[in-house]
Amino acid sequence: MVTLTIDGKEVTVPQGTTILEAARSVDIRIPTLCYHDRLNPIGSCRMCVVEIEGYTHPMAACTTPVDDGIEVVTKSDRLTRIRQDSLKLILVNHPLDCPVCDKGGECLLQDLTYEFGIDQVEYKAAKVERESQYATPLIRYWPDRCIMCLRCVTACQEIKGIGAISIQGDGYGAQVVAVDAEKCQSCGECLQVCPTGALTEDLSRYKGRTWLVDRVPTTCTYCGCGCQLELNVQNDRVIAVTTREGVGVNHGSLCVKGRFGYEFINSDERLTKPLIKKNGKFEEASWDEALDLVASKFSAIKEEHGPGALAGLTSARCTNEENYLFQKFMRAAVGTNNVDHCARL
Amino acid sequence: MAEILFSSWGGEVVDNRQKDGQDFEPVNTVDLPEYFRQDEAVKALMGWYGIVIRDPETDIVDLSRVYIQEVQNKSCGKCFLCRIGTRVMAETLTRICNGQGKSEDLEILKRLADSIRESSKCNIGQSGPLPILDALEHFAADFEAAISAQKSVAAGTYHSKLTAPCMDACPIHLDIPNYVECIKEGRFAESLDIIREKLPLPGVVGRVCVRPCEEHCRRMNLDAPISIKFLKRFVADYELSKGKEPEFAIEPSEKTGKVAIVGAGPSGATCAFHLAKMGHDVTVYERFDEPGGMSAMGIPDYRLPRPILREEVDRIERMGATFNYETTVGKDIKLSQLEADNDAVFIAIGAQMGTTMGVEGEEENYAGYISGVQYLLDINQGRDPYPEGKKVAVIGGGNVAIDCVRCSFRVGKDDVNLIYRRTKNEMPADDVEIHDAEEEKVNFHYLTHPVKILAENGKVVGLRCVKMELGEPDESGRRRPQPIEGSEFVIECDIVVPAIGQTMDLSLLEGREDVKTTRWKTIVVDEVTKQSDQPKIFSGGDCETGPGALITACAGGRTAAFNIDKLINGEPLDYTEDDYFDKFFSKVKVFDPAEDIGFLGGRERKELEMLDPDTRKFTNAEVEQGFSINDAMAEADRCLRCYRVATVRV
Ligand SMILES: Cc1cc2nc3c(=O)[nH]c(=O)nc-3n(C[C@H](O)[C@H](O)[C@H](O)COP(=O)(O)OP(=O)(O)OC[C@H]3O[C@@H](n4cnc5c(N)ncnc54)[C@H](O)[C@@H]3O)c2cc1C
Ligand code: SF4
Ligand code: FES
């Protein structure tokens, strides 16, 4: 264990802990922007710089491991100046188009700009022109809004092990591009970790302000993994899917289906009532009618050919409970062991 | 050296601007060369460590503009302040130089320079704005004048370069910070690509390089250097473990030709690689039946397993180069024949003959007297050089001597002695090697010198030695050893192995007075282009430099390849800007061992696991086990990414 002080408070943490983690363990907040719990520290934003007594150079708290006896200072005029300059430089390029941005209201840059009271930017440089193409049509890339924190690049590499996007070019002209677009699986991991509105989903025709939508936690129904997600609901419509870091088995990750496959919910083509074929044509029916019909047909088949003539196949999209009930129904009510599940095929 | 008007290099300000020439204070922190190239006098330097001005006509505002623009161009874009901040600075300075400066500009420049310097992620941002701050402080009047005049400033001529201490120290100038960063980010294949752009033998060099880069690693000033060598090995091994075959894009030169290479050692192989990449028709002639030169015949398998070397050379063959083994140039085929049949010949025959000690009994051809290179050659080919002998005395203090003693155990010799005339401190062998030999229980006899080989019936039976003491320092700065009278004693042994140096076997040049050699038997070539007095003949590696290191030999092969390509394309073999910067940086040091970095250090360098010394010494199994993925990434994360820019006004 290593003991140090942060803003005068004594902290003891295991060796290898970063200064940022040590500070968080005693509820000292150091501002961060590029840091993300699920990623190795990136160190691009420099918002987390701290001073260490006896060392001339400020250091990034997110990338610096603690050392015995060091005295860390997280607030000073110099640090505030650096943090303000970091934000101001971002705003040289980043438009303050918050009113029309999907991320408005839950944007880390917006919050920090507010916190550090940046009301004007005296630094000027010609705007950088960046390509707007992205690896997948499901995600929209807003090049002007990209602050190049590199969370997306890191997440694609570290969480998914794919590396479809990377940084290209040097200096001011450096940009995030799809270096290997074919590898992209449209999982949206990049979108999930983007702290600003630079990556937004490019799917839903319906938009809603982040503070007006209801986020309904649920379990993804696409497969048996049980990923946790939140349906973003506005006026009884699902307009997006989001996830929460650290929740469920997926810790915030999803696959392309879970993140983007929600449009069917409000699809006009979706069946909402049972249909019974009469005279060669499907006609709407009530649930009672439909279930009665199925029950009578099943009974007839069983009567005539025995229960072995019936078989049941369920879907991976059903929950465990539903699958359990289904096999119980087939075995106990119908009387057959002919029951299977699509995930086994 | 012409007098310096102003210097802030290394933080020490010398300001001679108001003084008469004879009262000029000297500048101790930097030795600014007088010329960049023959016709270009160095007027000023702006770089990571400050400003040096020689010519009073230097326009500091224009110099600052060009320099910071270069910093901006080279900024990697991976942190906010450096990426955008240096751009704002560059645009501001450009505006001032265009006669459109504003009064608030200087304050903005200063504030930004401070923030960028104090908080950038890597050294390009940490060092980049430093000389601008010096300029704003010491040349404020010049900036104010430029702003108030509202007139454009005349643009000068400049040369700029990005470098790093490790990169500069590496003879082949591998882009070390870049390949290390790729490892940190888990992009191993990219890392290997960066290495292979210059060096086709990463698995070999990643095992046995003498690592001048690590001696110049800035992290040393904080705790310990980055394990650059083993990170290189890691990416090479990783690729091999995945069974991936690298793809080398062949990009043919405008004009391609035929080239013969003599010697398939590291130098010849590297030259073949680059020539093949440029689409030339390359044939390598090698007198042994396998490639690698001293890295195969000299370096023992427990340090460098043969399959690693074989695979890396095979890849060069698969790129299209032809290897003719068991063909000795000078004997089986004449040099003049190669000259006649080819557009150019690259001679890379190494330094393959052992030198003698000048000790009584050496000329007698006693059984048991074997030169170091021959001894290792036999062992590397699977033979015991002298099965009768069991007690070995190796003479020398370099890596070759250490290889000889450590190899001895591996062919079943049980009493192994190393005789060196100075102390352990002066020993030129790598500390790691010395330590490993100690672990394997070699008997070290320091301050000992052989005087006579003792023999009976034509067989070695002992070595008479004398004790030494250290006297006054000699030219090399090491204290000269002197014999202590009356201290002679005998080391009982039946094998004597002198391993005090190698020399060149130049028999292939017999009758060729037109190709000059030195009195140390090295071949004379232009130090940069590797071209000899005979325009078609080039040479590099140990036979150019004398016995040296693998990476230097590879570097020689690489430059030769580019210059041979120029020759074939009818271009003049001019030095490049990079070549001139090499010379420049040999004076203006890129690494300052005394620099106070100002960061918290104390992050342990990852070390490799080793086989147990008591058992490993009886086998040829590789002693050092490579990094795990986690260790490699953690080690790479220690890198400070010490990129820095220098701009020279000529
Ligand atoms: C025992 C030993 C250990 C060493 N350990 C290290 C180490 O750990 N790290 C390091 O960096 N360096 C080490 N070195 C030095 C390193 O091996 C050499 O600097 C390097 O191999 C030189 O490369 P080269 O291509 O110039 O010559 P060489 O490697 O000597 O290759 C020359 C080749 O030319 C061939 N040849 C010679 N004459 C002819 C001819 N007439 N016709 C055809 N072919 C010919 C030879 O057979 C040989 O294959 C060591 C050297 C020795 C001897
Ligand atoms: S810390 Fe990294 S960049 Fe700096 S000298 Fe060492 S290896 Fe090179
Ligand atoms: S949070 Fe540490 S540099 Fe961004």
JSON list of C-alpha atoms in Angstrom, two decimals, chain B residues 217-371:
[
{"chain": "B", "resi": 217, "resn": "CYS", "atom": "CA", "xyz": [16.66, 7.27, -23.03]},
{"chain": "B", "resi": 218, "resn": "ARG", "atom": "CA", "xyz": [15.37, 10.35, -21.23]},
{"chain": "B", "resi": 219, "resn": "ARG", "atom": "CA", "xyz": [13.36, 8.24, -18.84]},
{"chain": "B", "resi": 220, "resn": "MET", "atom": "CA", "xyz": [16.72, 7.37, -17.27]},
{"chain": "B", "resi": 221, "resn": "ASN", "atom": "CA", "xyz": [16.73, 10.83, -15.69]},
{"chain": "B", "resi": 222, "resn": "LEU", "atom": "CA", "xyz": [13.56, 9.85, -13.82]},
{"chain": "B", "resi": 223, "resn": "ASP", "atom": "CA", "xyz": [14.15, 6.20, -12.96]},
{"chain": "B", "resi": 224, "resn": "ALA", "atom": "CA", "xyz": [15.34, 3.72, -15.60]},
{"chain": "B", "resi": 225, "resn": "PRO", "atom": "CA", "xyz": [15.37, 3.65, -19.41]},
{"chain": "B", "resi": 226, "resn": "ILE", "atom": "CA", "xyz": [12.55, 2.11, -21.41]},
{"chain": "B", "resi": 227, "resn": "SER", "atom": "CA", "xyz": [13.24, -1.49, -22.35]},
{"chain": "B", "resi": 228, "resn": "ILE", "atom": "CA", "xyz": [13.34, -0.51, -26.02]},
{"chain": "B", "resi": 229, "resn": "LYS", "atom": "CA", "xyz": [15.15, -3.60, -27.20]},
{"chain": "B", "resi": 230, "resn": "PHE", "atom": "CA", "xyz": [12.81, -6.12, -25.65]},
{"chain": "B", "resi": 231, "resn": "LEU", "atom": "CA", "xyz": [9.73, -4.22, -26.81]},
{"chain": "B", "resi": 232, "resn": "LYS", "atom": "CA", "xyz": [11.06, -4.67, -30.33]},
{"chain": "B", "resi": 233, "resn": "ARG", "atom": "CA", "xyz": [11.49, -8.36, -29.68]},
{"chain": "B", "resi": 234, "resn": "PHE", "atom": "CA", "xyz": [7.98, -8.52, -28.26]},
{"chain": "B", "resi": 235, "resn": "VAL", "atom": "CA", "xyz": [6.26, -7.31, -31.43]},
{"chain": "B", "resi": 236, "resn": "ALA", "atom": "CA", "xyz": [8.40, -9.57, -33.60]},
{"chain": "B", "resi": 237, "resn": "ASP", "atom": "CA", "xyz": [7.62, -12.59, -31.41]},
{"chain": "B", "resi": 238, "resn": "TYR", "atom": "CA", "xyz": [3.96, -11.68, -31.25]},
{"chain": "B", "resi": 239, "resn": "GLU", "atom": "CA", "xyz": [3.66, -11.77, -35.02]},
{"chain": "B", "resi": 240, "resn": "LEU", "atom": "CA", "xyz": [5.51, -15.09, -35.16]},
{"chain": "B", "resi": 241, "resn": "SER", "atom": "CA", "xyz": [3.26, -16.57, -32.48]},
{"chain": "B", "resi": 242, "resn": "LYS", "atom": "CA", "xyz": [0.23, -15.61, -34.55]},
{"chain": "B", "resi": 243, "resn": "GLY", "atom": "CA", "xyz": [1.74, -17.27, -37.60]},
{"chain": "B", "resi": 244, "resn": "LYS", "atom": "CA", "xyz": [1.33, -14.13, -39.67]},
{"chain": "B", "resi": 245, "resn": "GLU", "atom": "CA", "xyz": [3.36, -13.57, -42.79]},
{"chain": "B", "resi": 246, "resn": "PRO", "atom": "CA", "xyz": [4.23, -9.89, -43.15]},
{"chain": "B", "resi": 247, "resn": "GLU", "atom": "CA", "xyz": [3.45, -8.20, -46.43]},
{"chain": "B", "resi": 248, "resn": "PHE", "atom": "CA", "xyz": [6.14, -6.02, -47.87]},
{"chain": "B", "resi": 249, "resn": "ALA", "atom": "CA", "xyz": [4.97, -3.68, -50.57]},
{"chain": "B", "resi": 250, "resn": "ILE", "atom": "CA", "xyz": [7.50, -3.67, -53.40]},
{"chain": "B", "resi": 251, "resn": "GLU", "atom": "CA", "xyz": [7.63, -0.18, -54.84]},
{"chain": "B", "resi": 252, "resn": "PRO", "atom": "CA", "xyz": [9.92, -0.29, -57.85]},
{"chain": "B", "resi": 253, "resn": "SER", "atom": "CA", "xyz": [12.19, 2.66, -58.49]},
{"chain": "B", "resi": 254, "resn": "GLU", "atom": "CA", "xyz": [11.87, 4.51, -61.74]},
{"chain": "B", "resi": 255, "resn": "LYS", "atom": "CA", "xyz": [14.84, 2.57, -63.03]},
{"chain": "B", "resi": 256, "resn": "THR", "atom": "CA", "xyz": [15.83, -0.78, -61.56]},
{"chain": "B", "resi": 257, "resn": "GLY", "atom": "CA", "xyz": [19.10, -2.64, -61.95]},
{"chain": "B", "resi": 258, "resn": "LYS", "atom": "CA", "xyz": [21.24, -5.56, -60.87]},
{"chain": "B", "resi": 259, "resn": "VAL", "atom": "CA", "xyz": [23.14, -5.53, -57.60]},
{"chain": "B", "resi": 260, "resn": "ALA", "atom": "CA", "xyz": [25.54, -8.07, -56.08]},
{"chain": "B", "resi": 261, "resn": "ILE", "atom": "CA", "xyz": [26.01, -8.20, -52.33]},
{"chain": "B", "resi": 262, "resn": "VAL", "atom": "CA", "xyz": [29.02, -9.93, -50.80]},
{"chain": "B", "resi": 263, "resn": "GLY", "atom": "CA", "xyz": [28.20, -11.38, -47.39]},
{"chain": "B", "resi": 264, "resn": "ALA", "atom": "CA", "xyz": [24.82, -12.36, -45.94]},
{"chain": "B", "resi": 265, "resn": "GLY", "atom": "CA", "xyz": [25.45, -10.85, -42.52]},
{"chain": "B", "resi": 266, "resn": "PRO", "atom": "CA", "xyz": [23.19, -8.20, -40.98]},
{"chain": "B", "resi": 267, "resn": "SER", "atom": "CA", "xyz": [24.62, -5.51, -43.24]},
{"chain": "B", "resi": 268, "resn": "GLY", "atom": "CA", "xyz": [24.27, -7.46, -46.47]},
{"chain": "B", "resi": 269, "resn": "ALA", "atom": "CA", "xyz": [20.82, -8.73, -45.53]},
{"chain": "B", "resi": 270, "resn": "THR", "atom": "CA", "xyz": [19.51, -5.25, -44.71]},
{"chain": "B", "resi": 271, "resn": "CYS", "atom": "CA", "xyz": [20.90, -3.89, -47.95]},
{"chain": "B", "resi": 272, "resn": "ALA", "atom": "CA", "xyz": [19.24, -6.75, -49.86]},
{"chain": "B", "resi": 273, "resn": "PHE", "atom": "CA", "xyz": [15.92, -6.04, -48.13]},
{"chain": "B", "resi": 274, "resn": "HIS", "atom": "CA", "xyz": [15.83, -2.38, -49.13]},
{"chain": "B", "resi": 275, "resn": "LEU", "atom": "CA", "xyz": [17.05, -2.99, -52.66]},
{"chain": "B", "resi": 276, "resn": "ALA", "atom": "CA", "xyz": [14.45, -5.73, -53.13]},
{"chain": "B", "resi": 277, "resn": "LYS", "atom": "CA", "xyz": [11.79, -3.34, -51.81]},
{"chain": "B", "resi": 278, "resn": "MET", "atom": "CA", "xyz": [12.83, -0.86, -54.48]},
{"chain": "B", "resi": 279, "resn": "GLY", "atom": "CA", "xyz": [12.47, -3.56, -57.12]},
{"chain": "B", "resi": 280, "resn": "HIS", "atom": "CA", "xyz": [16.13, -4.20, -57.88]},
{"chain": "B", "resi": 281, "resn": "ASP", "atom": "CA", "xyz": [17.47, -7.57, -58.91]},
{"chain": "B", "resi": 282, "resn": "VAL", "atom": "CA", "xyz": [19.63, -8.58, -55.93]},
{"chain": "B", "resi": 283, "resn": "THR", "atom": "CA", "xyz": [21.99, -11.53, -55.55]},
{"chain": "B", "resi": 284, "resn": "VAL", "atom": "CA", "xyz": [23.74, -12.18, -52.26]},
{"chain": "B", "resi": 285, "resn": "TYR", "atom": "CA", "xyz": [26.96, -14.24, -52.24]},
{"chain": "B", "resi": 286, "resn": "GLU", "atom": "CA", "xyz": [27.79, -15.93, -48.94]},
{"chain": "B", "resi": 287, "resn": "ARG", "atom": "CA", "xyz": [30.68, -18.20, -48.21]},
{"chain": "B", "resi": 288, "resn": "PHE", "atom": "CA", "xyz": [28.91, -20.21, -45.50]},
{"chain": "B", "resi": 289, "resn": "ASP", "atom": "CA", "xyz": [25.87, -22.38, -46.00]},
{"chain": "B", "resi": 290, "resn": "GLU", "atom": "CA", "xyz": [23.63, -20.10, -43.97]},
{"chain": "B", "resi": 291, "resn": "PRO", "atom": "CA", "xyz": [22.92, -16.39, -43.56]},
{"chain": "B", "resi": 292, "resn": "GLY", "atom": "CA", "xyz": [23.44, -14.10, -40.59]},
{"chain": "B", "resi": 293, "resn": "GLY", "atom": "CA", "xyz": [27.21, -13.64, -40.54]},
{"chain": "B", "resi": 294, "resn": "MET", "atom": "CA", "xyz": [28.41, -13.10, -36.99]},
{"chain": "B", "resi": 295, "resn": "SER", "atom": "CA", "xyz": [24.87, -13.12, -35.68]},
{"chain": "B", "resi": 296, "resn": "ALA", "atom": "CA", "xyz": [24.65, -16.78, -36.70]},
{"chain": "B", "resi": 297, "resn": "MET", "atom": "CA", "xyz": [28.27, -17.89, -36.43]},
{"chain": "B", "resi": 298, "resn": "GLY", "atom": "CA", "xyz": [29.33, -15.73, -33.51]},
{"chain": "B", "resi": 299, "resn": "ILE", "atom": "CA", "xyz": [26.33, -15.04, -31.32]},
{"chain": "B", "resi": 300, "resn": "PRO", "atom": "CA", "xyz": [25.38, -18.23, -29.46]},
{"chain": "B", "resi": 301, "resn": "ASP", "atom": "CA", "xyz": [21.95, -19.83, -29.76]},
{"chain": "B", "resi": 302, "resn": "TYR", "atom": "CA", "xyz": [21.04, -19.30, -26.13]},
{"chain": "B", "resi": 303, "resn": "ARG", "atom": "CA", "xyz": [21.04, -15.55, -26.87]},
{"chain": "B", "resi": 304, "resn": "LEU", "atom": "CA", "xyz": [19.66, -15.70, -30.40]},
{"chain": "B", "resi": 305, "resn": "PRO", "atom": "CA", "xyz": [17.91, -18.89, -31.50]},
{"chain": "B", "resi": 306, "resn": "ARG", "atom": "CA", "xyz": [18.82, -19.70, -35.09]},
{"chain": "B", "resi": 307, "resn": "PRO", "atom": "CA", "xyz": [15.22, -20.13, -36.35]},
{"chain": "B", "resi": 308, "resn": "ILE", "atom": "CA", "xyz": [14.45, -16.48, -35.56]},
{"chain": "B", "resi": 309, "resn": "LEU", "atom": "CA", "xyz": [17.31, -15.30, -37.72]},
{"chain": "B", "resi": 310, "resn": "ARG", "atom": "CA", "xyz": [16.53, -17.83, -40.44]},
{"chain": "B", "resi": 311, "resn": "GLU", "atom": "CA", "xyz": [12.91, -16.78, -40.70]},
{"chain": "B", "resi": 312, "resn": "GLU", "atom": "CA", "xyz": [13.76, -13.09, -40.95]},
{"chain": "B", "resi": 313, "resn": "VAL", "atom": "CA", "xyz": [16.28, -13.69, -43.72]},
{"chain": "B", "resi": 314, "resn": "ASP", "atom": "CA", "xyz": [13.96, -16.14, -45.50]},
{"chain": "B", "resi": 315, "resn": "ARG", "atom": "CA", "xyz": [11.44, -13.33, -45.78]},
{"chain": "B", "resi": 316, "resn": "ILE", "atom": "CA", "xyz": [13.99, -11.25, -47.67]},
{"chain": "B", "resi": 317, "resn": "GLU", "atom": "CA", "xyz": [14.44, -14.18, -49.98]},
{"chain": "B", "resi": 318, "resn": "ARG", "atom": "CA", "xyz": [10.69, -14.43, -50.46]},
{"chain": "B", "resi": 319, "resn": "MET", "atom": "CA", "xyz": [10.70, -10.75, -51.44]},
{"chain": "B", "resi": 320, "resn": "GLY", "atom": "CA", "xyz": [12.76, -11.72, -54.43]},
{"chain": "B", "resi": 321, "resn": "ALA", "atom": "CA", "xyz": [16.41, -11.48, -53.39]},
{"chain": "B", "resi": 322, "resn": "THR", "atom": "CA", "xyz": [18.57, -14.48, -54.41]},
{"chain": "B", "resi": 323, "resn": "PHE", "atom": "CA", "xyz": [21.00, -15.97, -51.89]},
{"chain": "B", "resi": 324, "resn": "ASN", "atom": "CA", "xyz": [23.93, -17.96, -53.27]},
{"chain": "B", "resi": 325, "resn": "TYR", "atom": "CA", "xyz": [25.38, -19.88, -50.35]},
{"chain": "B", "resi": 326, "resn": "GLU", "atom": "CA", "xyz": [28.77, -21.56, -50.18]},
{"chain": "B", "resi": 327, "resn": "THR", "atom": "CA", "xyz": [30.17, -19.11, -52.67]},
{"chain": "B", "resi": 328, "resn": "THR", "atom": "CA", "xyz": [33.29, -17.24, -51.61]},
{"chain": "B", "resi": 329, "resn": "VAL", "atom": "CA", "xyz": [33.92, -14.06, -53.54]},
{"chain": "B", "resi": 330, "resn": "GLY", "atom": "CA", "xyz": [37.59, -13.87, -54.45]},
{"chain": "B", "resi": 331, "resn": "LYS", "atom": "CA", "xyz": [37.81, -17.65, -54.68]},
{"chain": "B", "resi": 332, "resn": "ASP", "atom": "CA", "xyz": [34.72, -19.07, -56.37]},
{"chain": "B", "resi": 333, "resn": "ILE", "atom": "CA", "xyz": [33.92, -15.89, -58.21]},
{"chain": "B", "resi": 334, "resn": "LYS", "atom": "CA", "xyz": [36.03, -12.80, -58.72]},
{"chain": "B", "resi": 335, "resn": "LEU", "atom": "CA", "xyz": [35.04, -9.37, -57.55]},
{"chain": "B", "resi": 336, "resn": "SER", "atom": "CA", "xyz": [35.79, -8.04, -61.03]},
{"chain": "B", "resi": 337, "resn": "GLN", "atom": "CA", "xyz": [33.28, -10.52, -62.41]},
{"chain": "B", "resi": 338, "resn": "LEU", "atom": "CA", "xyz": [30.59, -9.22, -60.10]},
{"chain": "B", "resi": 339, "resn": "GLU", "atom": "CA", "xyz": [31.46, -5.68, -61.11]},
{"chain": "B", "resi": 340, "resn": "ALA", "atom": "CA", "xyz": [31.15, -6.58, -64.77]},
{"chain": "B", "resi": 341, "resn": "ASP", "atom": "CA", "xyz": [27.81, -8.36, -64.33]},
{"chain": "B", "resi": 342, "resn": "ASN", "atom": "CA", "xyz": [26.13, -5.81, -62.06]},
{"chain": "B", "resi": 343, "resn": "ASP", "atom": "CA", "xyz": [25.29, -2.13, -61.79]},
{"chain": "B", "resi": 344, "resn": "ALA", "atom": "CA", "xyz": [26.72, -2.03, -58.28]},
{"chain": "B", "resi": 345, "resn": "VAL", "atom": "CA", "xyz": [28.42, -4.26, -55.69]},
{"chain": "B", "resi": 346, "resn": "PHE", "atom": "CA", "xyz": [27.96, -3.96, -51.93]},
{"chain": "B", "resi": 347, "resn": "ILE", "atom": "CA", "xyz": [30.78, -5.49, -49.91]},
{"chain": "B", "resi": 348, "resn": "ALA", "atom": "CA", "xyz": [29.69, -6.51, -46.41]},
{"chain": "B", "resi": 349, "resn": "ILE", "atom": "CA", "xyz": [32.16, -9.22, -45.47]},
{"chain": "B", "resi": 350, "resn": "GLY", "atom": "CA", "xyz": [32.39, -8.29, -41.81]},
{"chain": "B", "resi": 351, "resn": "ALA", "atom": "CA", "xyz": [35.38, -8.68, -39.53]},
{"chain": "B", "resi": 352, "resn": "GLN", "atom": "CA", "xyz": [35.69, -12.39, -39.35]},
{"chain": "B", "resi": 353, "resn": "MET", "atom": "CA", "xyz": [39.27, -13.14, -38.36]},
{"chain": "B", "resi": 354, "resn": "GLY", "atom": "CA", "xyz": [40.45, -13.29, -34.78]},
{"chain": "B", "resi": 355, "resn": "THR", "atom": "CA", "xyz": [43.39, -11.07, -33.82]},
{"chain": "B", "resi": 356, "resn": "THR", "atom": "CA", "xyz": [46.35, -12.43, -31.92]},
{"chain": "B", "resi": 357, "resn": "MET", "atom": "CA", "xyz": [47.52, -11.27, -28.49]},
{"chain": "B", "resi": 358, "resn": "GLY", "atom": "CA", "xyz": [51.24, -11.08, -29.16]},
{"chain": "B", "resi": 359, "resn": "VAL", "atom": "CA", "xyz": [51.97, -13.62, -26.45]},
{"chain": "B", "resi": 360, "resn": "GLU", "atom": "CA", "xyz": [54.74, -16.15, -26.45]},
{"chain": "B", "resi": 361, "resn": "GLY", "atom": "CA", "xyz": [53.62, -19.52, -27.85]},
{"chain": "B", "resi": 362, "resn": "GLU", "atom": "CA", "xyz": [50.81, -18.15, -30.00]},
{"chain": "B", "resi": 363, "resn": "GLU", "atom": "CA", "xyz": [52.52, -18.96, -33.27]},
{"chain": "B", "resi": 364, "resn": "GLU", "atom": "CA", "xyz": [53.16, -22.57, -32.38]},
{"chain": "B", "resi": 365, "resn": "ASN", "atom": "CA", "xyz": [49.84, -24.01, -33.45]},
{"chain": "B", "resi": 366, "resn": "TYR", "atom": "CA", "xyz": [49.38, -25.88, -30.19]},
{"chain": "B", "resi": 367, "resn": "ALA", "atom": "CA", "xyz": [46.38, -28.13, -29.97]},
{"chain": "B", "resi": 368, "resn": "GLY", "atom": "CA", "xyz": [43.95, -26.33, -27.68]},
{"chain": "B", "resi": 369, "resn": "TYR", "atom": "CA", "xyz": [44.80, -22.84, -28.90]},
{"chain": "B", "resi": 370, "resn": "ILE", "atom": "CA", "xyz": [41.71, -21.59, -30.76]},
{"chain": "B", "resi": 371, "resn": "SER", "atom": "CA", "xyz": [40.73, -18.05, -31.72]}
]
